[in-house]
mmCIF file of C-alpha atoms in Angstrom:
data_model
loop_
_atom_site.group_PDB
_atom_site.id
_atom_site.type_symbol
_atom_site.label_atom_id
_atom_site.label_comp_id
_atom_site.label_asym_id
_atom_site.label_seq_id
_atom_site.Cartn_x
_atom_site.Cartn_y
_atom_site.Cartn_z
ATOM 1 C CA THR A 138 -25.093 39.224 0.339
ATOM 2 C CA PRO A 139 -27.655 36.607 1.297
ATOM 3 C CA LEU A 140 -26.364 33.354 2.725
ATOM 4 C CA SER A 141 -27.826 31.349 -0.138
ATOM 5 C CA SER A 142 -25.471 33.058 -2.591
ATOM 6 C CA LEU A 143 -22.325 32.001 -0.699
ATOM 7 C CA LYS A 144 -20.527 29.000 -2.084
ATOM 8 C CA PRO A 145 -19.060 26.399 0.279
ATOM 9 C CA PRO A 146 -15.260 26.416 0.395
ATOM 10 C CA ARG A 147 -13.622 24.091 -2.076
ATOM 11 C CA VAL A 148 -11.853 21.237 -0.382
ATOM 12 C CA GLU A 149 -9.375 19.265 -2.450
ATOM 13 C CA ALA A 150 -8.538 15.765 -1.347
ATOM 14 C CA ALA A 151 -4.899 14.797 -1.108
ATOM 15 C CA PRO A 152 -3.870 12.437 -3.877
ATOM 16 C CA VAL A 153 -3.712 8.820 -2.847
ATOM 17 C CA VAL A 154 -0.296 7.390 -3.597
ATOM 18 C CA ALA A 155 0.110 3.654 -3.275
ATOM 19 C CA SER A 156 3.332 2.282 -1.919
ATOM 20 C CA PRO A 157 5.607 0.517 -4.393
ATOM 21 C CA TYR A 158 4.505 -2.799 -2.909
ATOM 22 C CA GLN A 159 0.817 -2.026 -3.156
ATOM 23 C CA ARG A 160 0.271 -0.668 -6.646
ATOM 24 C CA ARG A 161 -3.416 -0.950 -7.541
ATOM 25 C CA ASP A 162 -2.605 -0.805 -11.247
ATOM 26 C CA SER A 163 -0.718 -4.088 -10.943
ATOM 27 C CA ASP A 164 -3.465 -6.658 -11.148
ATOM 28 C CA ARG A 165 -1.112 -9.513 -12.006
ATOM 29 C CA TYR A 166 1.659 -9.667 -9.384
ATOM 30 C CA CYS A 167 2.580 -8.419 -5.900
ATOM 31 C CA GLY A 168 6.377 -8.133 -5.687
ATOM 32 C CA LEU A 169 6.289 -7.791 -1.912
ATOM 33 C CA CYS A 170 4.518 -11.104 -1.339
ATOM 34 C CA ALA A 171 5.588 -12.871 -4.549
ATOM 35 C CA ALA A 172 1.909 -13.526 -5.320
ATOM 36 C CA TRP A 173 0.349 -13.847 -8.778
ATOM 37 C CA PHE A 174 -3.283 -12.944 -9.509
ATOM 38 C CA ASN A 175 -5.699 -14.122 -12.192
ATOM 39 C CA ASN A 176 -7.891 -11.022 -12.130
ATOM 40 C CA PRO A 177 -8.239 -7.590 -10.497
ATOM 41 C CA LEU A 178 -10.659 -8.871 -7.847
ATOM 42 C CA MET A 179 -8.094 -11.375 -6.593
ATOM 43 C CA ALA A 180 -5.471 -8.612 -6.526
ATOM 44 C CA GLN A 181 -7.780 -6.336 -4.521
ATOM 45 C CA GLN A 182 -8.530 -9.099 -2.024
ATOM 46 C CA HIS A 183 -4.805 -9.776 -1.614
ATOM 47 C CA TYR A 184 -3.901 -6.105 -1.050
ATOM 48 C CA ASP A 185 -6.651 -5.826 1.583
ATOM 49 C CA GLY A 186 -5.677 -9.111 3.240
ATOM 50 C CA LYS A 187 -3.647 -10.002 6.320
ATOM 51 C CA LYS A 188 -0.634 -11.468 4.532
ATOM 52 C CA HIS A 189 0.046 -8.368 2.427
ATOM 53 C CA LYS A 190 -0.503 -5.994 5.342
ATOM 54 C CA LYS A 191 1.873 -8.044 7.507
ATOM 55 C CA ASN A 192 4.561 -8.004 4.819
ATOM 56 C CA ALA A 193 4.090 -4.272 4.237
ATOM 57 C CA ALA A 194 4.393 -3.592 7.978
ATOM 58 C CA ARG A 195 7.592 -5.666 8.082
ATOM 59 C CA VAL A 196 9.105 -3.643 5.241
ATOM 60 C CA ALA A 197 8.119 -0.358 6.912
ATOM 61 C CA LEU A 198 9.724 -1.468 10.182
ATOM 62 C CA LEU A 199 12.932 -2.496 8.449
ATOM 63 C CA GLU A 200 13.053 0.862 6.684
ATOM 64 C CA GLN A 201 12.663 2.592 10.051
ATOM 65 C CA LEU A 202 15.470 0.572 11.614
ATOM 66 C CA GLY A 203 17.730 1.240 8.677
ATOM 67 C CA THR A 204 19.541 -1.020 6.329
ATOM 68 C CA THR A 205 22.869 -0.973 8.186
ATOM 69 C CA LEU A 206 21.827 -3.532 10.781
ATOM 70 C CA ASP A 207 22.762 -7.096 10.065
ATOM 71 C CA MET A 208 21.011 -10.193 11.425
ATOM 72 C CA GLY A 209 23.531 -10.594 14.273
ATOM 73 C CA GLU A 210 22.703 -7.145 15.611
ATOM 74 C CA LEU A 211 18.976 -7.860 15.509
ATOM 75 C CA ARG A 212 19.383 -10.772 17.918
#
């Protein structure tokens, strides 16, 4: 068969799943940061911003450490 008749392999992208604290369909409120938004653009800017990323990283770290540690053990 000539090369022009070959089709490129089909590559399917993995579905993008937002974390519970970064749901793009929630254009009104971020539960992680306790922030309210007036419109979707403000929500997008918040989710891409430093404050939200810092809070999300904090939650991820706490999940890694486990929930059995209390504040005395962290010191």
